[in-house]
Amino acid sequence: MRAGNAGSAGAATRNPVPAAPRAAARFDLPESDAFTRPYWDAAAEGRLLLRRCRAEGCGAAHHYPREFCPYCWSENVGWETATGRATLYTWSVVHRNDLPPFGDRVPYTAAVVDLAEGPRMMTEITDCPESELRIGMPLVVHFRSAGATGAVDGSGFAFPVFRPA
């Protein structure tokens, strides 16, 4: 007789337990934490938040949210509701993306916009054919839901995207 649990391998093959179905990995959902939660909560309400430096002599707005000012390094920064207005800086139409769920969305327009408050932001342009896109065109924010909206596990998010004003 061999040492060890020789019988367990045979039992597993005689009575296989079906594996639970695995959901496809999502590459479009952020990880919300205590710092970013105000941003995602505001987005769910249809508001775009920025961070603004409150240090004397600076006052710069920035995006993506950080806990410090990227211009003067002050930690005296706070949340501010943006106007939601922007202009198109550049764009690229994506025709192929193999990562879930982007493959179901192609083609889509990835873009960088200049927010009215100053910062540049990566986003997506919606409701506009590529032939009508122009550098400097005025845009306005709206929000797209993704994930399980209202899910208690926090998997539902609203994302700021832009369309022509």
PDB file of C-alpha atoms in Angstrom:
ATOM      1  CA  MET A   1       0.000   0.000   0.000  1.00  0.00           C
ATOM      2  CA  ARG A   2       1.276   3.491  -0.883  1.00  0.00           C
ATOM      3  CA  ALA A   3       1.506   6.311   1.585  1.00  0.00           C
ATOM      4  CA  GLY A   4      -0.692   9.321   1.164  1.00  0.00           C
ATOM      5  CA  ASN A   5      -4.279   9.707   0.028  1.00  0.00           C
ATOM      6  CA  ALA A   6      -4.262   7.584  -3.099  1.00  0.00           C
ATOM      7  CA  GLY A   7      -8.024   7.190  -3.166  1.00  0.00           C
ATOM      8  CA  SER A   8      -8.887  10.879  -3.500  1.00  0.00           C
ATOM      9  CA  ALA A   9      -7.802  11.217  -7.137  1.00  0.00           C
ATOM     10  CA  GLY A  10      -9.955   8.285  -8.178  1.00  0.00           C
ATOM     11  CA  ALA A  11     -12.953   9.642  -6.300  1.00  0.00           C
ATOM     12  CA  ALA A  12     -12.658  12.961  -8.092  1.00  0.00           C
ATOM     13  CA  THR A  13     -12.780  11.316 -11.514  1.00  0.00           C
ATOM     14  CA  ARG A  14     -15.727   9.070 -10.588  1.00  0.00           C
ATOM     15  CA  ASN A  15     -17.819  11.953  -9.225  1.00  0.00           C
ATOM     16  CA  PRO A  16     -16.710  15.098 -11.018  1.00  0.00           C
ATOM     17  CA  VAL A  17     -18.074  18.351  -9.654  1.00  0.00           C
ATOM     18  CA  PRO A  18     -18.944  20.751 -12.460  1.00  0.00           C
ATOM     19  CA  ALA A  19     -17.001  23.980 -12.290  1.00  0.00           C
ATOM     20  CA  ALA A  20     -19.002  27.135 -11.748  1.00  0.00           C
ATOM     21  CA  PRO A  21     -19.309  29.162 -14.945  1.00  0.00           C
ATOM     22  CA  ARG A  22     -16.761  31.966 -15.046  1.00  0.00           C
ATOM     23  CA  ALA A  23     -17.809  35.404 -16.134  1.00  0.00           C
ATOM     24  CA  ALA A  24     -15.642  36.990 -18.786  1.00  0.00           C
ATOM     25  CA  ALA A  25     -13.099  39.377 -17.325  1.00  0.00           C
ATOM     26  CA  ARG A  26     -14.142  43.025 -17.630  1.00  0.00           C
ATOM     27  CA  PHE A  27     -11.425  45.447 -18.637  1.00  0.00           C
ATOM     28  CA  ASP A  28     -13.642  48.532 -18.573  1.00  0.00           C
ATOM     29  CA  LEU A  29     -14.586  48.590 -14.892  1.00  0.00           C
ATOM     30  CA  PRO A  30     -12.460  50.554 -12.425  1.00  0.00           C
ATOM     31  CA  GLU A  31     -11.634  49.602  -8.879  1.00  0.00           C
ATOM     32  CA  SER A  32     -13.448  52.032  -6.616  1.00  0.00           C
ATOM     33  CA  ASP A  33     -11.855  52.861  -3.275  1.00  0.00           C
ATOM     34  CA  ALA A  34     -12.412  55.408  -0.508  1.00  0.00           C
ATOM     35  CA  PHE A  35     -10.515  58.087  -2.449  1.00  0.00           C
ATOM     36  CA  THR A  36     -12.241  57.631  -5.836  1.00  0.00           C
ATOM     37  CA  ARG A  37     -15.715  56.841  -4.486  1.00  0.00           C
ATOM     38  CA  PRO A  38     -16.867  60.526  -4.602  1.00  0.00           C
ATOM     39  CA  TYR A  39     -15.896  60.632  -8.300  1.00  0.00           C
ATOM     40  CA  TRP A  40     -17.881  57.492  -9.173  1.00  0.00           C
ATOM     41  CA  ASP A  41     -20.844  58.495  -6.983  1.00  0.00           C
ATOM     42  CA  ALA A  42     -21.030  61.874  -8.749  1.00  0.00           C
ATOM     43  CA  ALA A  43     -20.806  60.173 -12.160  1.00  0.00           C
ATOM     44  CA  ALA A  44     -23.743  57.953 -11.186  1.00  0.00           C
ATOM     45  CA  GLU A  45     -25.659  61.201 -10.514  1.00  0.00           C
ATOM     46  CA  GLY A  46     -24.639  62.668 -13.893  1.00  0.00           C
ATOM     47  CA  ARG A  47     -21.926  65.009 -12.583  1.00  0.00           C
ATOM     48  CA  LEU A  48     -18.272  65.130 -13.634  1.00  0.00           C
ATOM     49  CA  LEU A  49     -15.847  65.873 -10.797  1.00  0.00           C
ATOM     50  CA  LEU A  50     -12.345  67.298 -11.042  1.00  0.00           C
ATOM     51  CA  ARG A  51      -9.714  67.919  -8.409  1.00  0.00           C
ATOM     52  CA  ARG A  52      -8.596  71.511  -7.841  1.00  0.00           C
ATOM     53  CA  CYS A  53      -5.564  72.692  -5.914  1.00  0.00           C
ATOM     54  CA  ARG A  54      -6.392  74.997  -3.016  1.00  0.00           C
ATOM     55  CA  ALA A  55      -2.809  76.075  -2.373  1.00  0.00           C
ATOM     56  CA  GLU A  56      -2.199  79.825  -2.456  1.00  0.00           C
ATOM     57  CA  GLY A  57      -0.832  80.865  -5.843  1.00  0.00           C
ATOM     58  CA  CYS A  58      -1.756  77.633  -7.640  1.00  0.00           C
ATOM     59  CA  GLY A  59      -5.461  76.805  -7.999  1.00  0.00           C
ATOM     60  CA  ALA A  60      -4.886  74.425 -10.932  1.00  0.00           C
ATOM     61  CA  ALA A  61      -7.542  71.881 -11.824  1.00  0.00           C
ATOM     62  CA  HIS A  62      -6.409  68.397 -12.749  1.00  0.00           C
ATOM     63  CA  HIS A  63      -7.784  65.133 -14.020  1.00  0.00           C
ATOM     64  CA  TYR A  64      -7.316  62.127 -13.411  1.00  0.00           C
ATOM     65  CA  PRO A  65      -8.039  62.420  -9.674  1.00  0.00           C
ATOM     66  CA  ARG A  66      -4.949  62.447  -7.459  1.00  0.00           C
ATOM     67  CA  GLU A  67      -4.457  63.131  -3.772  1.00  0.00           C
ATOM     68  CA  PHE A  68      -1.957  65.904  -4.539  1.00  0.00           C
ATOM     69  CA  CYS A  69      -1.585  68.706  -7.063  1.00  0.00           C
ATOM     70  CA  PRO A  70       0.596  67.574  -9.988  1.00  0.00           C
ATOM     71  CA  TYR A  71       1.693  71.198 -10.566  1.00  0.00           C
ATOM     72  CA  CYS A  72       2.833  72.370  -7.114  1.00  0.00           C
ATOM     73  CA  TRP A  73       2.727  69.067  -5.181  1.00  0.00           C
ATOM     74  CA  SER A  74       0.398  70.481  -2.528  1.00  0.00           C
ATOM     75  CA  GLU A  75      -1.860  68.014  -0.764  1.00  0.00           C
ATOM     76  CA  ASN A  76      -4.415  70.811  -0.279  1.00  0.00           C
ATOM     77  CA  VAL A  77      -6.739  69.695  -3.088  1.00  0.00           C
ATOM     78  CA  GLY A  78     -10.474  69.093  -3.225  1.00  0.00           C
ATOM     79  CA  TRP A  79     -13.309  67.934  -5.437  1.00  0.00           C
ATOM     80  CA  GLU A  80     -15.109  70.370  -7.742  1.00  0.00           C
ATOM     81  CA  THR A  81     -18.023  69.830 -10.121  1.00  0.00           C
ATOM     82  CA  ALA A  82     -17.004  70.508 -13.720  1.00  0.00           C
ATOM     83  CA  THR A  83     -19.232  72.301 -16.205  1.00  0.00           C
ATOM     84  CA  GLY A  84     -19.236  69.264 -18.481  1.00  0.00           C
ATOM     85  CA  ARG A  85     -18.104  71.370 -21.451  1.00  0.00           C
ATOM     86  CA  ALA A  86     -15.050  70.447 -23.498  1.00  0.00           C
ATOM     87  CA  THR A  87     -13.442  70.745 -26.923  1.00  0.00           C
ATOM     88  CA  LEU A  88     -12.022  67.907 -28.975  1.00  0.00           C
ATOM     89  CA  TYR A  89      -8.219  67.765 -28.882  1.00  0.00           C
ATOM     90  CA  THR A  90      -7.638  64.524 -30.821  1.00  0.00           C
ATOM     91  CA  TRP A  91      -9.284  61.183 -31.561  1.00  0.00           C
ATOM     92  CA  SER A  92      -8.798  57.732 -33.014  1.00  0.00           C
ATOM     93  CA  VAL A  93     -11.465  55.359 -34.269  1.00  0.00           C
ATOM     94  CA  VAL A  94     -10.906  51.867 -32.888  1.00  0.00           C
ATOM     95  CA  HIS A  95     -11.976  49.157 -35.324  1.00  0.00           C
ATOM     96  CA  ARG A  96     -10.645  46.130 -33.447  1.00  0.00           C
ATOM     97  CA  ASN A  97     -10.354  45.420 -29.744  1.00  0.00           C
ATOM     98  CA  ASP A  98     -10.271  41.854 -28.479  1.00  0.00           C
ATOM     99  CA  LEU A  99     -10.697  42.684 -24.777  1.00  0.00           C
ATOM    100  CA  PRO A 100     -14.183  42.142 -23.336  1.00  0.00           C
ATOM    101  CA  PRO A 101     -16.478  44.030 -23.618  1.00  0.00           C
ATOM    102  CA  PHE A 102     -14.832  46.385 -26.133  1.00  0.00           C
ATOM    103  CA  GLY A 103     -15.084  43.906 -29.006  1.00  0.00           C
ATOM    104  CA  ASP A 104     -18.865  44.305 -28.932  1.00  0.00           C
ATOM    105  CA  ARG A 105     -18.548  48.104 -29.210  1.00  0.00           C
ATOM    106  CA  VAL A 106     -16.316  48.487 -32.268  1.00  0.00           C
ATOM    107  CA  PRO A 107     -15.998  50.772 -34.010  1.00  0.00           C
ATOM    108  CA  TYR A 108     -15.809  53.418 -31.293  1.00  0.00           C
ATOM    109  CA  THR A 109     -14.040  56.759 -31.026  1.00  0.00           C
ATOM    110  CA  ALA A 110     -11.366  57.061 -28.345  1.00  0.00           C
ATOM    111  CA  ALA A 111     -10.531  60.705 -27.725  1.00  0.00           C
ATOM    112  CA  VAL A 112      -8.700  63.292 -25.677  1.00  0.00           C
ATOM    113  CA  VAL A 113     -10.716  66.387 -24.816  1.00  0.00           C
ATOM    114  CA  ASP A 114      -9.793  69.743 -23.286  1.00  0.00           C
ATOM    115  CA  LEU A 115     -12.179  70.377 -20.404  1.00  0.00           C
ATOM    116  CA  ALA A 116     -13.438  73.949 -19.981  1.00  0.00           C
ATOM    117  CA  GLU A 117     -11.658  74.027 -16.604  1.00  0.00           C
ATOM    118  CA  GLY A 118      -8.291  73.296 -18.231  1.00  0.00           C
ATOM    119  CA  PRO A 119      -7.339  69.630 -17.811  1.00  0.00           C
ATOM    120  CA  ARG A 120      -7.215  67.143 -20.648  1.00  0.00           C
ATOM    121  CA  MET A 121      -9.187  63.949 -20.289  1.00  0.00           C
ATOM    122  CA  MET A 122      -9.214  60.631 -22.129  1.00  0.00           C
ATOM    123  CA  THR A 123     -12.748  59.609 -23.042  1.00  0.00           C
ATOM    124  CA  GLU A 124     -14.989  58.360 -25.806  1.00  0.00           C
ATOM    125  CA  ILE A 125     -16.979  60.402 -28.324  1.00  0.00           C
ATOM    126  CA  THR A 126     -20.525  59.157 -28.925  1.00  0.00           C
ATOM    127  CA  ASP A 127     -23.450  60.171 -31.121  1.00  0.00           C
ATOM    128  CA  CYS A 128     -21.186  61.586 -33.832  1.00  0.00           C
ATOM    129  CA  PRO A 129     -20.043  60.010 -37.103  1.00  0.00           C
ATOM    130  CA  GLU A 130     -16.286  60.107 -37.692  1.00  0.00           C
ATOM    131  CA  SER A 131     -16.772  62.306 -40.755  1.00  0.00           C
ATOM    132  CA  GLU A 132     -18.205  65.084 -38.546  1.00  0.00           C
ATOM    133  CA  LEU A 133     -15.403  65.114 -35.958  1.00  0.00           C
ATOM    134  CA  ARG A 134     -13.275  68.266 -35.953  1.00  0.00           C
ATOM    135  CA  ILE A 135     -10.395  69.403 -33.762  1.00  0.00           C
ATOM    136  CA  GLY A 136     -11.734  72.093 -31.439  1.00  0.00           C
ATOM    137  CA  MET A 137     -15.386  71.109 -31.840  1.00  0.00           C
ATOM    138  CA  PRO A 138     -17.489  71.841 -28.744  1.00  0.00           C
ATOM    139  CA  LEU A 139     -18.569  68.819 -26.721  1.00  0.00           C
ATOM    140  CA  VAL A 140     -20.715  68.123 -23.693  1.00  0.00           C
ATOM    141  CA  VAL A 141     -20.454  65.299 -21.191  1.00  0.00           C
ATOM    142  CA  HIS A 142     -23.031  62.594 -20.705  1.00  0.00           C
ATOM    143  CA  PHE A 143     -22.736  59.293 -18.876  1.00  0.00           C
ATOM    144  CA  ARG A 144     -22.838  55.659 -19.940  1.00  0.00           C
ATOM    145  CA  SER A 145     -23.623  52.889 -17.469  1.00  0.00           C
ATOM    146  CA  ALA A 146     -21.507  49.752 -17.324  1.00  0.00           C
ATOM    147  CA  GLY A 147     -21.433  46.747 -15.070  1.00  0.00           C
ATOM    148  CA  ALA A 148     -24.323  45.752 -12.868  1.00  0.00           C
ATOM    149  CA  THR A 149     -26.085  49.047 -12.183  1.00  0.00           C
ATOM    150  CA  GLY A 150     -27.221  49.180  -8.584  1.00  0.00           C
ATOM    151  CA  ALA A 151     -25.208  46.112  -7.631  1.00  0.00           C
ATOM    152  CA  VAL A 152     -24.335  45.946  -3.959  1.00  0.00           C
ATOM    153  CA  ASP A 153     -20.854  44.710  -4.834  1.00  0.00           C
ATOM    154  CA  GLY A 154     -20.045  48.046  -6.491  1.00  0.00           C
ATOM    155  CA  SER A 155     -19.762  46.572  -9.971  1.00  0.00           C
ATOM    156  CA  GLY A 156     -22.062  49.182 -11.530  1.00  0.00           C
ATOM    157  CA  PHE A 157     -20.492  52.404 -12.766  1.00  0.00           C
ATOM    158  CA  ALA A 158     -21.366  55.420 -14.891  1.00  0.00           C
ATOM    159  CA  PHE A 159     -18.596  56.668 -17.175  1.00  0.00           C
ATOM    160  CA  PRO A 160     -18.205  60.198 -18.555  1.00  0.00           C
ATOM    161  CA  VAL A 161     -18.285  60.204 -22.353  1.00  0.00           C
ATOM    162  CA  PHE A 162     -18.761  63.174 -24.672  1.00  0.00           C
ATOM    163  CA  ARG A 163     -20.956  64.088 -27.641  1.00  0.00           C
ATOM    164  CA  PRO A 164     -21.284  67.202 -29.797  1.00  0.00           C
ATOM    165  CA  ALA A 165     -22.706  70.183 -27.909  1.00  0.00           C
TER     166      ALA A 165
END
